[in-house]
Amino acid sequence: MKKFFLFFFLLGLFYSINSQLFKEPYYFIGPDEMHVYKQSHDTLYTSTTFSLQSFDEIDINKYKGHYKIWDIAEKQPDYLVVKLESLDSIPLTTDHYPIDRFSISIYKKKNINEYSIIRDISHLTKEAMINYKTDTIQLENNFEMSLYKLSYMKESLKLKKVKTKADADKINNELNNPKYLTIIENYKEHNKLPDPYAAILKATLINKACLNLGYTPIGASFAMGILNSDKKIKEKGNIIEGFYKNLIK
């Protein structure tokens, strides 16, 4: 009897380990704020933030969204198909938990520090999500939304920071390189992510330019916006210094 109990305990432990998507918080560096993703057991939490807090320091009740993870399945060596159910009620409606609250997200494992989201299939019923033929999903050549893990984000803060107009001009000049036009064309042809204001595209371009030039992408878009504003030089410097100072509390 004890052997059977041990077998099922280890089987459950094996499933728990292999179904872990985010072992630490992962961040998308947006043009303004950052978007953080973190898994806790079978729940995925998402929110926006301006600092690099560890998950334990974040009150999960303040998260903008949370989802039950129904399944995490490998598709080819580098892709994960994640089936989700939104657990957030919709206020000011009579249908707080609509029948089409289920979705499927496709993640690509880029390296030990980075995932990317290449596809979001939303507004599914439970039955449609469970029975969705994921083998038919196109995986190659999709535009990608990069997510970086917390430890890598903290390490990247050791890179140069955007603090001067010269820094901003250097990044803008880098963006004139034709290789970034390739990213834009790929976005136009293959983007499968909801991005009505092209915020993901804008962030992706600036983040890649920063990394190519040896700058940290964290706060770069924010700093460039301040540097291009009508504020006085001293005020600009104080705002940017304050932003970087508050990144890690």
Short mmCIF file of C-alpha atoms in Angstrom, two decimals:
data_model
loop_
_atom_site.label_atom_id
_atom_site.label_comp_id
_atom_site.label_asym_id
_atom_site.label_seq_id
_atom_site.Cartn_x
_atom_site.Cartn_y
_atom_site.Cartn_z
CA MET A 1 0.00 0.00 0.00
CA LYS A 2 2.84 2.35 0.88
CA LYS A 3 4.49 1.64 -2.48
CA PHE A 4 1.30 2.63 -4.34
CA PHE A 5 1.02 5.81 -2.27
CA LEU A 6 4.66 6.70 -3.03
CA PHE A 7 4.14 6.03 -6.74
CA PHE A 8 1.14 8.36 -6.99
CA PHE A 9 2.89 11.01 -4.86
CA LEU A 10 5.92 10.99 -7.17
CA LEU A 11 3.67 11.00 -10.24
CA GLY A 12 1.88 14.07 -8.90
CA LEU A 13 5.19 15.73 -8.10
CA PHE A 14 6.49 14.98 -11.60
CA TYR A 15 3.37 16.52 -13.17
CA SER A 16 3.65 19.59 -10.95
CA ILE A 17 7.28 20.19 -11.94
CA ASN A 18 6.69 19.68 -15.64
CA SER A 19 3.56 21.83 -15.71
CA GLN A 20 5.44 24.82 -14.30
CA LEU A 21 5.47 27.53 -16.94
CA PHE A 22 6.94 30.45 -15.00
CA LYS A 23 9.21 29.39 -12.13
CA GLU A 24 9.85 33.07 -11.44
CA PRO A 25 8.15 36.26 -12.66
CA TYR A 26 8.56 37.05 -16.36
CA TYR A 27 8.28 40.57 -17.75
CA PHE A 28 7.30 42.15 -21.04
CA ILE A 29 9.01 45.55 -21.27
CA GLY A 30 6.30 47.76 -22.72
CA PRO A 31 6.59 51.30 -24.09
CA ASP A 32 5.31 52.68 -20.77
CA GLU A 33 4.88 50.16 -17.97
CA MET A 34 6.03 46.56 -17.72
CA HIS A 35 3.68 43.58 -17.80
CA VAL A 36 4.47 40.77 -15.37
CA TYR A 37 3.44 37.09 -15.58
CA LYS A 38 3.79 34.62 -12.72
CA GLN A 39 2.51 31.12 -12.10
CA SER A 40 1.48 29.95 -8.64
CA HIS A 41 0.47 26.28 -8.68
CA ASP A 42 -2.31 26.04 -11.30
CA THR A 43 -2.95 29.79 -11.51
CA LEU A 44 -1.35 32.34 -13.83
CA TYR A 45 -1.34 35.94 -12.57
CA THR A 46 -0.79 38.98 -14.80
CA SER A 47 -0.40 42.64 -13.96
CA THR A 48 1.37 45.88 -14.84
CA THR A 49 4.19 47.41 -12.85
CA PHE A 50 6.95 50.03 -12.88
CA SER A 51 9.30 48.09 -10.58
CA LEU A 52 11.02 44.71 -10.44
CA GLN A 53 9.43 43.22 -7.36
CA SER A 54 9.75 39.55 -6.52
CA PHE A 55 6.51 37.61 -6.63
CA ASP A 56 6.42 37.20 -2.85
CA GLU A 57 6.41 40.99 -2.46
CA ILE A 58 3.44 41.45 -4.78
CA ASP A 59 -0.07 41.23 -3.35
CA ILE A 60 -1.76 38.80 -5.73
CA ASN A 61 -5.09 40.45 -4.93
CA LYS A 62 -3.84 43.50 -6.81
CA TYR A 63 -3.13 41.60 -9.99
CA LYS A 64 -5.11 42.75 -13.02
CA GLY A 65 -5.90 39.26 -14.20
CA HIS A 66 -5.66 35.67 -13.08
CA TYR A 67 -6.29 32.46 -14.96
CA LYS A 68 -6.67 28.79 -14.20
CA ILE A 69 -4.14 26.74 -16.13
CA TRP A 70 -5.99 23.78 -17.59
CA ASP A 71 -3.10 22.27 -19.49
CA ILE A 72 0.49 22.92 -20.58
CA ALA A 73 1.56 20.73 -23.49
CA GLU A 74 4.81 20.65 -25.44
CA LYS A 75 4.50 21.07 -29.19
CA GLN A 76 7.78 20.37 -30.91
CA PRO A 77 10.89 20.97 -28.80
CA ASP A 78 10.55 24.72 -28.38
CA TYR A 79 6.82 25.46 -28.09
CA LEU A 80 4.28 25.25 -25.27
CA VAL A 81 0.51 25.24 -25.73
CA VAL A 82 -1.16 26.68 -22.64
CA LYS A 83 -4.91 26.35 -22.10
CA LEU A 84 -6.42 28.95 -19.76
CA GLU A 85 -9.66 29.95 -18.10
CA SER A 86 -10.16 33.54 -17.00
CA LEU A 87 -11.14 33.68 -13.32
CA ASP A 88 -11.89 37.41 -13.31
CA SER A 89 -15.51 38.50 -13.12
CA ILE A 90 -16.71 41.20 -15.51
CA PRO A 91 -18.21 44.07 -13.48
CA LEU A 92 -21.31 46.04 -14.44
CA THR A 93 -22.74 43.14 -16.45
CA THR A 94 -25.31 40.43 -15.81
CA ASP A 95 -22.92 37.81 -17.17
CA HIS A 96 -19.96 37.99 -14.78
CA TYR A 97 -18.37 34.78 -16.06
CA PRO A 98 -19.17 34.48 -19.78
CA ILE A 99 -19.19 31.11 -21.44
CA ASP A 100 -16.37 32.17 -23.80
CA ARG A 101 -13.88 32.97 -21.01
CA PHE A 102 -11.41 30.29 -22.15
CA SER A 103 -8.32 30.82 -24.30
CA ILE A 104 -5.14 29.24 -25.67
CA SER A 105 -1.70 30.88 -25.66
CA ILE A 106 1.32 29.61 -27.58
CA TYR A 107 4.73 30.22 -26.00
CA LYS A 108 8.12 29.75 -27.62
CA LYS A 109 11.11 28.85 -25.46
CA LYS A 110 13.86 31.13 -26.76
CA ASN A 111 16.59 30.43 -24.19
CA ILE A 112 17.03 30.05 -20.42
CA ASN A 113 16.11 33.72 -19.88
CA GLU A 114 13.37 34.32 -22.40
CA TYR A 115 9.97 33.09 -23.50
CA SER A 116 7.98 34.68 -26.28
CA ILE A 117 4.25 34.68 -26.88
CA ILE A 118 3.45 34.12 -30.54
CA ARG A 119 -0.28 33.46 -30.50
CA ASP A 120 -3.38 34.19 -28.42
CA ILE A 121 -6.65 32.46 -29.27
CA SER A 122 -9.37 33.96 -27.11
CA HIS A 123 -13.15 33.91 -26.63
CA LEU A 124 -13.39 30.12 -26.61
CA THR A 125 -15.94 28.01 -24.78
CA LYS A 126 -14.64 25.30 -22.48
CA GLU A 127 -15.50 22.63 -25.03
CA ALA A 128 -13.85 24.55 -27.87
CA MET A 129 -10.68 25.03 -25.82
CA ILE A 130 -10.47 21.36 -24.82
CA ASN A 131 -11.11 20.09 -28.36
CA TYR A 132 -9.07 22.71 -30.24
CA LYS A 133 -6.83 21.05 -32.83
CA THR A 134 -3.55 22.66 -31.85
CA ASP A 135 -1.70 20.67 -34.52
CA THR A 136 -3.20 23.01 -37.10
CA ILE A 137 -1.69 26.15 -35.51
CA GLN A 138 0.99 27.83 -37.61
CA LEU A 139 4.12 28.26 -35.46
CA GLU A 140 6.83 29.48 -37.79
CA ASN A 141 7.51 33.12 -38.77
CA ASN A 142 5.10 34.56 -36.22
CA PHE A 143 5.80 37.96 -34.69
CA GLU A 144 6.92 37.43 -31.09
CA MET A 145 6.27 39.25 -27.80
CA SER A 146 9.36 38.65 -25.65
CA LEU A 147 9.15 37.95 -21.90
CA TYR A 148 12.29 38.02 -19.74
CA LYS A 149 12.64 36.38 -16.34
CA LEU A 150 13.17 38.49 -13.23
CA SER A 151 16.78 37.45 -12.58
CA TYR A 152 17.74 38.38 -16.16
CA MET A 153 15.90 41.69 -15.85
CA LYS A 154 17.90 42.57 -12.74
CA GLU A 155 21.13 41.55 -14.46
CA SER A 156 20.31 43.72 -17.49
CA LEU A 157 20.13 46.78 -15.23
CA LYS A 158 23.93 46.63 -15.13
CA LEU A 159 23.94 47.76 -18.77
CA LYS A 160 24.03 51.44 -19.76
CA LYS A 161 20.87 53.40 -19.02
CA VAL A 162 19.19 55.94 -21.26
CA LYS A 163 19.79 59.22 -19.44
CA THR A 164 20.77 61.84 -22.01
CA LYS A 165 19.52 63.22 -25.32
CA ALA A 166 22.63 61.71 -26.90
CA ASP A 167 21.53 58.26 -25.67
CA ALA A 168 18.05 58.75 -27.13
CA ASP A 169 19.47 59.98 -30.45
CA LYS A 170 21.76 56.96 -30.65
CA ILE A 171 18.81 54.59 -30.25
CA ASN A 172 16.71 56.50 -32.80
CA ASN A 173 19.58 56.32 -35.30
CA GLU A 174 19.88 52.58 -34.68
CA LEU A 175 16.20 52.17 -35.52
CA ASN A 176 16.90 53.51 -39.01
CA ASN A 177 18.82 50.32 -39.78
CA PRO A 178 16.94 48.25 -42.43
CA LYS A 179 16.99 45.18 -40.15
CA TYR A 180 14.24 46.78 -38.05
CA LEU A 181 12.12 47.21 -41.16
CA THR A 182 12.19 43.40 -41.42
CA ILE A 183 10.60 43.20 -37.95
CA ILE A 184 7.87 45.63 -39.02
CA GLU A 185 7.13 43.65 -42.18
CA ASN A 186 6.96 40.41 -40.20
CA TYR A 187 4.55 42.11 -37.78
CA LYS A 188 2.31 43.23 -40.66
CA GLU A 189 2.20 39.78 -42.22
CA HIS A 190 2.33 37.37 -39.29
CA ASN A 191 1.24 39.06 -36.06
CA LYS A 192 -1.31 36.91 -34.20
CA LEU A 193 -1.42 38.94 -30.98
CA PRO A 194 -4.00 41.58 -29.99
CA ASP A 195 -2.15 44.88 -30.45
CA PRO A 196 -4.59 47.60 -31.58
CA TYR A 197 -2.20 50.50 -30.88
CA ALA A 198 0.98 48.70 -32.03
CA ALA A 199 2.37 49.01 -28.49
CA ILE A 200 3.96 45.55 -28.66
CA LEU A 201 5.63 46.42 -31.97
CA LYS A 202 6.95 49.76 -30.69
CA ALA A 203 8.32 48.18 -27.51
CA THR A 204 9.91 45.31 -29.44
CA LEU A 205 11.77 47.68 -31.77
CA ILE A 206 13.13 49.86 -28.96
CA ASN A 207 14.01 46.88 -26.76
CA LYS A 208 15.98 45.20 -29.54
CA ALA A 209 17.74 48.44 -30.46
CA CYS A 210 18.76 48.96 -26.83
CA LEU A 211 20.15 45.46 -26.44
CA ASN A 212 22.02 45.72 -29.74
CA LEU A 213 23.67 48.94 -28.52
CA GLY A 214 24.44 47.68 -25.02
CA TYR A 215 21.68 49.62 -23.23
CA THR A 216 19.20 48.12 -20.81
CA PRO A 217 15.75 48.17 -22.43
CA ILE A 218 14.15 48.63 -19.00
CA GLY A 219 12.91 52.20 -18.78
CA ALA A 220 14.37 53.15 -22.16
CA SER A 221 11.04 54.10 -23.76
CA PHE A 222 10.04 56.04 -20.64
CA ALA A 223 13.36 57.92 -20.55
CA MET A 224 13.22 58.73 -24.27
CA GLY A 225 9.74 60.18 -23.80
CA ILE A 226 10.95 62.41 -20.96
CA LEU A 227 14.06 63.48 -22.89
CA ASN A 228 11.93 64.48 -25.89
CA SER A 229 9.50 66.49 -23.73
CA ASP A 230 9.46 70.26 -23.11
CA LYS A 231 10.59 69.88 -19.50
CA LYS A 232 13.73 71.63 -18.27
CA ILE A 233 16.97 69.66 -18.46
CA LYS A 234 17.36 69.38 -14.68
CA GLU A 235 13.76 68.24 -14.27
CA LYS A 236 14.22 65.62 -16.98
CA GLY A 237 17.28 64.27 -15.20
CA ASN A 238 15.52 64.11 -11.83
CA ILE A 239 12.52 62.24 -13.27
CA ILE A 240 14.70 59.68 -15.04
CA GLU A 241 16.96 59.17 -12.02
CA GLY A 242 13.89 58.68 -9.83
CA PHE A 243 12.46 56.11 -12.23
CA TYR A 244 15.62 54.00 -12.26
CA LYS A 245 16.02 54.35 -8.49
CA ASN A 246 12.52 52.93 -7.89
CA LEU A 247 12.91 49.98 -10.26
CA ILE A 248 14.03 47.72 -7.42
CA LYS A 249 12.40 48.44 -4.08
#
